[in-house]
Short mmCIF file of C-alpha atoms (C1' of nucleotides) in Angstrom, two decimals:
data_model
loop_
_atom_site.label_atom_id
_atom_site.label_comp_id
_atom_site.label_asym_id
_atom_site.label_seq_id
_atom_site.Cartn_x
_atom_site.Cartn_y
_atom_site.Cartn_z
CA MET A 1 50.68 1.33 11.12
CA PRO A 2 49.20 2.48 7.89
CA ARG A 3 48.05 -0.24 5.59
CA GLY A 4 46.82 1.80 2.87
CA GLY A 5 46.94 4.15 0.05
CA LYS A 6 44.40 4.33 -2.72
CA ARG A 7 42.56 1.24 -3.79
CA ALA A 8 39.98 0.81 -6.48
CA GLY A 9 36.93 -1.33 -6.01
CA ALA A 10 36.71 -0.92 -2.28
CA GLY A 11 33.62 0.23 -0.47
CA ARG A 12 30.19 -1.12 0.26
CA PRO A 13 28.70 -2.45 -2.96
CA LYS A 14 25.49 -1.07 -4.36
CA GLY A 15 22.28 -2.90 -3.67
CA THR A 16 23.31 -4.27 -0.30
CA GLY A 17 20.61 -2.40 1.56
CA LYS A 18 17.27 -3.63 2.82
CA TYR A 19 15.60 -2.92 -0.51
CA ALA A 20 18.52 -3.72 -2.81
CA GLU A 21 18.04 -0.39 -4.55
CA PRO A 22 18.52 3.32 -3.82
CA THR A 23 16.15 4.86 -1.33
CA LYS A 24 14.64 8.29 -0.85
CA ALA A 25 13.41 10.02 2.28
CA ILE A 26 9.75 10.95 2.10
CA ARG A 27 7.32 12.27 4.64
CA VAL A 28 4.28 10.29 5.69
CA PRO A 29 1.73 10.65 8.48
CA VAL A 30 2.97 9.37 11.81
CA SER A 31 -0.04 7.09 12.24
CA MET A 32 0.78 5.25 9.03
CA VAL A 33 4.53 4.86 9.43
CA ASP A 34 4.33 1.22 10.47
CA LYS A 35 1.84 0.27 7.81
CA ILE A 36 3.82 2.00 5.12
CA LEU A 37 7.10 0.41 6.14
CA GLU A 38 5.42 -2.96 5.99
CA TYR A 39 3.93 -2.02 2.64
CA ALA A 40 7.31 -0.94 1.32
CA HIS A 41 9.07 -3.94 2.71
CA SER A 42 6.68 -6.44 1.20
CA GLY A 43 6.96 -4.75 -2.17
CA GLY A 44 3.53 -3.15 -2.15
CA PHE A 45 1.47 -6.26 -1.50
CA GLN A 46 2.56 -7.56 -4.85
CA LEU A 47 2.07 -11.30 -4.71
CA PRO A 48 2.74 -13.93 -7.34
CA LEU A 49 -0.02 -14.92 -9.73
CA TYR A 50 0.16 -18.41 -11.16
CA GLY A 51 -1.46 -19.59 -14.35
CA GLY A 52 -2.18 -23.13 -15.42
CA LYS A 53 1.08 -24.84 -16.31
CA VAL A 54 3.77 -26.16 -13.99
CA ALA A 55 6.30 -28.96 -14.16
CA ALA A 56 4.86 -32.36 -13.37
CA GLY A 57 5.34 -33.14 -9.72
CA CYS A 58 6.31 -29.59 -8.78
CA PRO A 59 5.80 -29.69 -5.04
CA ALA A 60 5.41 -26.02 -4.19
CA PRO A 61 4.99 -22.54 -5.67
CA THR A 62 8.20 -21.44 -7.40
CA ASP A 63 9.18 -18.33 -9.25
CA ASP A 64 9.63 -20.42 -12.38
CA TYR A 65 5.93 -20.62 -13.16
CA ILE A 66 4.81 -17.16 -12.12
CA GLU A 67 2.53 -15.47 -14.61
CA GLY A 68 3.22 -12.12 -12.97
CA MET A 69 3.06 -10.14 -9.77
CA MET A 70 -0.24 -8.64 -8.72
CA ASP A 71 -1.50 -6.15 -6.16
CA LEU A 72 -5.09 -6.92 -5.30
CA SER A 73 -6.08 -3.37 -4.47
CA GLU A 74 -4.47 -2.09 -7.63
CA HIS A 75 -6.15 -4.79 -9.67
CA LEU A 76 -9.64 -4.31 -8.30
CA ILE A 77 -9.73 -0.61 -7.54
CA HIS A 78 -9.27 1.72 -10.45
CA ASP A 79 -10.15 4.91 -8.61
CA PRO A 80 -10.18 4.88 -4.80
CA ALA A 81 -12.28 8.04 -4.82
CA THR A 82 -15.22 6.37 -6.56
CA THR A 83 -14.93 2.83 -5.22
CA PHE A 84 -16.52 1.30 -2.15
CA PHE A 85 -17.50 -2.09 -0.77
CA VAL A 86 -20.89 -3.57 0.08
CA ARG A 87 -21.51 -6.60 2.21
CA VAL A 88 -24.18 -8.83 0.72
CA THR A 89 -27.27 -9.86 2.66
CA GLY A 90 -29.83 -12.32 1.34
CA TYR A 91 -30.04 -14.79 -1.50
CA SER A 92 -31.72 -12.76 -4.20
CA MET A 93 -28.69 -12.85 -6.53
CA ILE A 94 -27.54 -16.37 -5.81
CA ASN A 95 -27.73 -17.41 -9.47
CA ALA A 96 -25.27 -14.67 -10.33
CA GLY A 97 -22.84 -16.21 -7.87
CA ILE A 98 -23.50 -13.58 -5.20
CA HIS A 99 -23.88 -15.14 -1.76
CA PRO A 100 -24.71 -13.69 1.65
CA ASP A 101 -21.66 -12.14 3.33
CA ASP A 102 -19.82 -11.81 0.03
CA ILE A 103 -18.12 -8.48 -0.46
CA LEU A 104 -18.88 -6.52 -3.59
CA VAL A 105 -16.49 -4.05 -5.16
CA VAL A 106 -18.58 -1.17 -6.45
CA ASP A 107 -17.58 1.72 -8.69
CA ARG A 108 -19.94 4.68 -8.74
CA SER A 109 -18.18 6.32 -11.66
CA LEU A 110 -19.41 3.62 -14.05
CA GLU A 111 -22.57 4.18 -16.02
CA ALA A 112 -25.48 2.04 -14.82
CA ARG A 113 -26.45 0.47 -18.12
CA HIS A 114 -29.09 -2.11 -18.94
CA GLY A 115 -27.89 -5.52 -17.86
CA LYS A 116 -25.33 -4.38 -15.31
CA ILE A 117 -25.44 -5.55 -11.72
CA VAL A 118 -25.93 -2.49 -9.54
CA ILE A 119 -26.26 -1.37 -5.95
CA ALA A 120 -29.46 0.59 -5.37
CA ALA A 121 -31.08 2.14 -2.33
CA VAL A 122 -34.69 0.97 -2.23
CA ASP A 123 -37.00 1.47 0.77
CA GLY A 124 -34.18 2.16 3.15
CA GLU A 125 -32.18 -0.88 2.16
CA LEU A 126 -29.19 -1.35 -0.04
CA THR A 127 -29.94 -3.98 -2.61
CA VAL A 128 -27.97 -5.78 -5.34
CA LYS A 129 -29.88 -6.46 -8.50
CA ARG A 130 -29.46 -6.65 -12.22
CA LEU A 131 -30.62 -3.45 -13.84
CA TYR A 132 -33.26 -3.68 -16.53
CA LYS A 133 -33.62 -0.47 -18.50
CA LYS A 134 -35.44 -0.84 -21.80
CA ASP A 135 -38.52 0.41 -23.57
CA ASN A 136 -38.91 3.20 -21.00
CA ARG A 137 -39.17 0.68 -18.19
CA VAL A 138 -36.79 0.44 -15.28
CA ARG A 139 -36.69 -2.70 -13.19
CA LEU A 140 -34.40 -4.35 -10.69
CA LEU A 141 -34.17 -8.05 -11.43
CA PRO A 142 -33.14 -10.62 -8.84
CA GLU A 143 -31.35 -13.75 -10.02
CA ASN A 144 -33.32 -16.19 -7.93
CA ASP A 145 -36.73 -17.52 -8.89
CA GLU A 146 -38.03 -17.14 -5.36
CA PHE A 147 -37.74 -13.36 -5.53
CA ASP A 148 -39.82 -10.93 -7.53
CA PRO A 149 -38.54 -8.17 -9.78
CA ILE A 150 -38.89 -4.63 -8.48
CA ASP A 151 -40.64 -2.26 -10.84
CA ILE A 152 -39.66 1.37 -10.73
CA ALA A 153 -42.56 3.57 -11.78
CA PRO A 154 -41.71 6.36 -14.25
CA GLU A 155 -42.30 9.04 -11.61
CA GLU A 156 -40.10 7.34 -9.02
CA THR A 157 -36.39 8.02 -9.00
CA LEU A 158 -34.16 5.04 -8.56
CA HIS A 159 -31.11 5.79 -6.44
CA ILE A 160 -28.28 3.78 -7.91
CA TRP A 161 -25.11 3.94 -5.84
CA GLY A 162 -22.86 2.24 -8.33
CA VAL A 163 -22.04 -0.69 -10.59
CA VAL A 164 -20.66 -3.91 -9.14
CA THR A 165 -17.34 -4.81 -10.72
CA ASN A 166 -16.23 -7.77 -8.60
CA VAL A 167 -17.53 -10.31 -6.15
CA ILE A 168 -15.31 -11.53 -3.34
CA HIS A 169 -16.45 -14.80 -1.89
CA ALA A 170 -14.86 -16.48 1.11
CA LEU A 171 -14.79 -20.27 1.13
CA MET B 1 7.41 50.21 9.37
CA PRO B 2 7.20 47.63 12.10
CA ARG B 3 3.75 46.36 12.76
CA GLY B 4 4.08 44.76 15.97
CA GLY B 5 5.96 42.87 18.64
CA LYS B 6 5.11 39.61 20.29
CA ARG B 7 1.70 38.14 19.72
CA ALA B 8 0.21 34.94 21.00
CA GLY B 9 -1.81 32.66 18.78
CA ALA B 10 0.01 33.49 15.60
CA GLY B 11 1.64 30.95 13.35
CA ARG B 12 0.45 28.23 11.08
CA PRO B 13 -2.14 26.15 12.88
CA LYS B 14 -1.67 22.46 13.50
CA GLY B 15 -3.32 20.05 11.14
CA THR B 16 -3.19 22.32 8.12
CA GLY B 17 -0.92 19.97 6.21
CA LYS B 18 -1.77 17.47 3.50
CA TYR B 19 -2.48 14.75 6.05
CA ALA B 20 -3.92 16.91 8.84
CA GLU B 21 -1.57 15.24 11.29
CA PRO B 22 2.14 15.26 12.10
CA THR B 23 4.43 13.59 9.62
CA LYS B 24 7.72 11.75 9.81
CA ALA B 25 10.46 11.33 7.24
CA ILE B 26 11.10 7.72 6.34
CA ARG B 27 13.18 6.10 3.67
CA VAL B 28 11.62 4.00 0.93
CA PRO B 29 12.88 2.52 -2.34
CA VAL B 30 12.99 5.02 -5.18
CA SER B 31 10.92 2.81 -7.45
CA MET B 32 8.06 2.79 -4.98
CA VAL B 33 7.98 6.46 -4.03
CA ASP B 34 5.00 7.28 -6.23
CA LYS B 35 3.04 4.23 -5.19
CA ILE B 36 3.70 4.85 -1.54
CA LEU B 37 2.73 8.50 -1.73
CA GLU B 38 -0.51 7.50 -3.38
CA TYR B 39 -0.96 4.81 -0.74
CA ALA B 40 -0.33 7.29 2.06
CA HIS B 41 -2.52 9.93 0.51
CA SER B 42 -5.48 7.63 0.02
CA GLY B 43 -5.20 6.43 3.59
CA GLY B 44 -3.82 3.00 2.79
CA PHE B 45 -6.49 1.91 0.31
CA GLN B 46 -8.99 1.95 3.12
CA LEU B 47 -12.37 2.25 1.47
CA PRO B 48 -15.82 2.39 3.01
CA LEU B 49 -17.78 -0.79 3.55
CA TYR B 50 -21.54 -0.49 3.57
CA GLY B 51 -23.97 -2.88 5.17
CA GLY B 52 -27.66 -3.26 4.53
CA LYS B 53 -29.48 -0.27 5.98
CA VAL B 54 -29.67 3.26 4.64
CA ALA B 55 -32.22 6.03 4.79
CA ALA B 56 -35.06 5.63 2.34
CA GLY B 57 -34.29 7.48 -0.84
CA CYS B 58 -30.66 8.07 0.03
CA PRO B 59 -29.23 8.96 -3.36
CA ALA B 60 -25.54 8.24 -2.92
CA PRO B 61 -22.99 6.68 -0.59
CA THR B 62 -22.57 8.78 2.55
CA ASP B 63 -20.43 8.44 5.63
CA ASP B 64 -23.59 8.11 7.70
CA TYR B 65 -24.19 4.49 6.80
CA ILE B 66 -20.65 3.20 6.70
CA GLU B 67 -20.17 -0.10 8.47
CA GLY B 68 -16.42 0.49 8.58
CA MET B 69 -13.32 1.11 6.53
CA MET B 70 -11.60 -1.81 4.85
CA ASP B 71 -8.35 -2.50 3.09
CA LEU B 72 -8.81 -5.34 0.63
CA SER B 73 -5.26 -6.61 0.80
CA GLU B 74 -5.30 -6.52 4.56
CA HIS B 75 -8.65 -8.26 4.66
CA LEU B 76 -7.77 -11.06 2.26
CA ILE B 77 -4.06 -11.55 2.91
CA HIS B 78 -3.09 -12.61 6.38
CA ASP B 79 0.54 -13.36 5.61
CA PRO B 80 2.05 -12.01 2.39
CA ALA B 81 4.87 -14.54 2.66
CA THR B 82 2.55 -17.53 2.37
CA THR B 83 -0.14 -16.13 0.09
CA PHE B 84 -0.36 -16.21 -3.68
CA PHE B 85 -2.93 -15.96 -6.46
CA VAL B 86 -4.05 -18.48 -9.06
CA ARG B 87 -5.99 -17.73 -12.20
CA VAL B 88 -8.71 -20.30 -12.81
CA THR B 89 -8.98 -22.24 -16.05
CA GLY B 90 -11.83 -24.58 -16.84
CA TYR B 91 -15.24 -25.33 -15.40
CA SER B 92 -14.51 -28.22 -13.08
CA MET B 93 -15.43 -26.25 -9.94
CA ILE B 94 -18.35 -24.29 -11.34
CA ASN B 95 -20.77 -25.57 -8.69
CA ALA B 96 -18.54 -24.14 -6.00
CA GLY B 97 -18.89 -20.74 -7.64
CA ILE B 98 -15.42 -20.90 -9.22
CA HIS B 99 -15.47 -19.73 -12.84
CA PRO B 100 -12.80 -19.54 -15.53
CA ASP B 101 -10.62 -16.43 -15.16
CA ASP B 102 -11.57 -15.99 -11.54
CA ILE B 103 -8.68 -15.23 -9.25
CA LEU B 104 -8.16 -17.40 -6.21
CA VAL B 105 -6.46 -16.25 -3.04
CA VAL B 106 -4.40 -19.16 -1.77
CA ASP B 107 -2.63 -19.59 1.54
CA ARG B 108 -0.01 -22.30 1.69
CA SER B 109 0.36 -22.05 5.44
CA LEU B 110 -3.10 -23.53 6.01
CA GLU B 111 -3.48 -27.21 6.60
CA ALA B 112 -5.05 -29.06 3.66
CA ARG B 113 -7.83 -30.82 5.49
CA HIS B 114 -10.60 -33.04 4.20
CA GLY B 115 -13.26 -30.93 2.55
CA LYS B 116 -11.10 -27.89 1.83
CA ILE B 117 -10.73 -26.50 -1.65
CA VAL B 118 -7.07 -26.75 -2.59
CA ILE B 119 -4.62 -25.97 -5.36
CA ALA B 120 -2.68 -29.05 -6.43
CA ALA B 121 -0.10 -29.73 -9.11
CA VAL B 122 -1.24 -32.79 -11.07
CA ASP B 123 0.35 -33.90 -14.34
CA GLY B 124 2.04 -30.58 -14.96
CA GLU B 125 -1.11 -28.57 -14.41
CA LEU B 126 -2.33 -26.53 -11.51
CA THR B 127 -5.79 -27.66 -10.58
CA VAL B 128 -8.45 -26.49 -8.14
CA LYS B 129 -10.41 -29.23 -6.47
CA ARG B 130 -12.07 -30.13 -3.23
CA LEU B 131 -9.81 -32.39 -1.19
CA TYR B 132 -11.18 -35.71 -0.06
CA LYS B 133 -9.05 -37.34 2.62
CA LYS B 134 -10.78 -40.09 4.54
CA ASP B 135 -10.45 -43.79 5.23
CA ASN B 136 -6.86 -43.75 3.90
CA ARG B 137 -8.05 -42.51 0.52
CA VAL B 138 -7.02 -39.28 -1.07
CA ARG B 139 -9.08 -37.84 -3.92
CA LEU B 140 -9.50 -34.55 -5.69
CA LEU B 141 -13.18 -33.91 -6.30
CA PRO B 142 -14.47 -31.57 -9.00
CA GLU B 143 -17.74 -29.76 -8.37
CA ASN B 144 -19.20 -30.35 -11.81
CA ASP B 145 -20.90 -33.58 -12.83
CA GLU B 146 -19.18 -33.57 -16.19
CA PHE B 147 -15.78 -34.07 -14.59
CA ASP B 148 -14.42 -37.16 -12.87
CA PRO B 149 -12.76 -37.31 -9.47
CA ILE B 150 -9.00 -37.83 -9.46
CA ASP B 151 -7.83 -40.71 -7.32
CA ILE B 152 -4.44 -40.46 -5.72
CA ALA B 153 -2.92 -43.88 -5.22
CA PRO B 154 -1.34 -44.51 -1.79
CA GLU B 155 2.16 -44.64 -3.29
CA GLU B 156 1.70 -41.37 -5.20
CA THR B 157 2.44 -38.09 -3.49
CA LEU B 158 -0.04 -35.33 -4.05
CA HIS B 159 1.60 -31.92 -4.35
CA ILE B 160 -0.75 -29.47 -2.68
CA TRP B 161 0.33 -25.87 -3.08
CA GLY B 162 -2.16 -24.38 -0.69
CA VAL B 163 -5.71 -23.90 0.50
CA VAL B 164 -8.05 -21.52 -1.32
CA THR B 165 -9.41 -18.87 1.02
CA ASN B 166 -11.24 -16.55 -1.37
CA VAL B 167 -12.63 -16.38 -4.87
CA ILE B 168 -12.55 -13.12 -6.78
CA HIS B 169 -15.00 -13.03 -9.63
CA ALA B 170 -15.28 -10.20 -12.12
CA LEU B 171 -18.74 -9.42 -13.46
"C1'" DT C 1 52.81 -18.42 0.91
"C1'" DA C 2 48.47 -18.43 3.33
"C1'" DA C 3 45.72 -16.45 6.78
"C1'" DA C 4 44.56 -12.58 9.59
"C1'" DT C 5 43.59 -7.79 10.15
"C1'" DA C 6 43.48 -2.80 10.04
"C1'" DG C 7 42.06 0.73 7.38
"C1'" DA C 8 39.97 2.75 3.24
"C1'" DA C 9 36.10 3.30 0.45
"C1'" DT C 10 31.37 3.89 -0.34
"C1'" DA C 11 26.44 2.72 0.00
"C1'" DA C 12 22.58 2.94 3.15
"C1'" DT C 13 20.18 5.05 6.82
"C1'" DG C 14 18.17 8.16 9.98
"C1'" DT C 15 17.58 12.64 11.58
"C1'" DA C 16 18.60 17.64 12.15
"C1'" DC C 17 18.17 21.56 9.84
"C1'" DT C 18 16.62 24.68 6.26
"C1'" DT C 19 13.10 26.17 3.37
"C1'" DT C 20 8.40 26.66 2.38
"C1'" DT C 21 3.70 27.42 3.45
"C1'" DA C 22 -0.15 29.00 6.03
"C1'" DT C 23 -2.42 31.72 9.45
"C1'" DC C 24 -2.93 35.34 12.79
"C1'" DA C 25 -2.66 39.86 14.81
"C1'" DA C 26 -0.97 44.48 14.93
"C1'" DT C 27 -0.81 48.44 12.52
"C1'" DA C 28 -1.80 51.46 8.76
"C1'" DT C 29 -5.01 53.32 5.53
"C1'" DG C 30 -9.22 55.19 3.46
"C1'" DC D 1 -14.79 52.12 11.83
"C1'" DA D 2 -14.08 48.76 8.21
"C1'" DT D 3 -10.66 47.00 5.32
"C1'" DA D 4 -6.11 46.11 3.59
"C1'" DT D 5 -1.32 45.25 4.45
"C1'" DT D 6 2.70 43.41 6.49
"C1'" DG D 7 5.50 41.17 9.65
"C1'" DA D 8 5.55 37.57 13.34
"C1'" DT D 9 4.98 33.01 14.28
"C1'" DA D 10 4.88 28.18 13.84
"C1'" DA D 11 3.69 23.95 11.40
"C1'" DA D 12 4.84 21.21 7.37
"C1'" DA D 13 7.81 19.56 3.88
"C1'" DG D 14 11.89 18.60 1.73
"C1'" DT D 15 16.78 17.88 1.78
"C1'" DA D 16 21.60 17.85 3.21
"C1'" DC D 17 24.48 16.00 6.40
"C1'" DA D 18 26.35 13.10 9.84
"C1'" DT D 19 26.27 8.46 11.20
"C1'" DT D 20 26.23 3.61 10.48
"C1'" DA D 21 26.99 -0.54 8.01
"C1'" DT D 22 29.33 -3.32 4.73
"C1'" DT D 23 32.86 -4.88 1.77
"C1'" DC D 24 37.33 -4.78 -0.29
"C1'" DT D 25 42.36 -4.55 -0.39
"C1'" DA D 26 46.98 -3.61 1.15
"C1'" DT D 27 49.78 -4.87 4.58
"C1'" DT D 28 51.29 -7.64 8.35
"C1'" DT D 29 52.07 -11.87 10.61
"C1'" DA D 30 52.79 -16.80 11.16
#
DNA sequence: TAAATAGAATAATGTACTTTTATCAATATG
DNA sequence: CATATTGATAAAAGTACATTATTCTATTTA
């Protein structure tokens, strides 16, 4: 038997889907479908960032004290086209907090100014050093007394790959 | 006039699309469409990682010397559900290479063992310290001589939010 | 009158289909 | 014969549609 007629307010409510908001169909490469669905589902790798203050005795991370949400890649990489990573070898920059096996975030679109920490190709090796560029002298300075500065003669060309923006150190 | 009947080999060739591979339509939240398209287009924030060796005099990053491709988020975040970030305040862990305004990657699914660097909530503040947990004593040890260790009395409960896995330091 | 239930309403989802884009080959043209 | 033109072909991209899922309400039943 019919139970019906018109009725206002019926129907599936908005925001009851997986994402609690309207969706759109877009096309992505087959090989990335899984990764992208995971990316979408986890909200774009946005994770909570906490600052200093919390309630006394607060036992675990809560939304209440979140300073904001942050996506690491977004935060560290301004232009994917000009950014790359370098794995550190050696101790020559230890006093700048750069340890072996650290990962450096490098941007080659930044100007290599005096005082910046840069990645340079010297003698077939990639090296991290602080750039000295003053009084018509160019030098690569280690931050470790046991290493010697590298002088770049005026006729030599120094191949600087980019400027280091961040150091990622695993504990 | 007609210019021809059947002909083999005609048609748009495979791999001439934006992604040079077949695509699939998937549904994603409207608010993330732009981000996801950028993500898909840049290959999932996979950027080159370089190791130590390059050809002498190599002027710029080239594919030839790539150690591999790396996605920062993927590399640093094993489980988005249990990972969060903390912004560092203060100098108490300076000797562990943890500076003010550094960002810590913290995983709360890891066991807080003796010797690990942890995030704890003490007196309404989030604090980073090395965990001492031996001989029935629990202490939070700074790595800076100007700071004092924090003793946790047996009857107190120490609220550990998670174990620090990585330090991100801007230069 | 309270609980159960069938059906209506509508959002969410996935996919089939249409439209667009790109390339090739057959023919025409100079 | 070299070059330009046009239609055939097929991949790629975007979108509309059919399907599925969910919730609400009017009616029935106890």
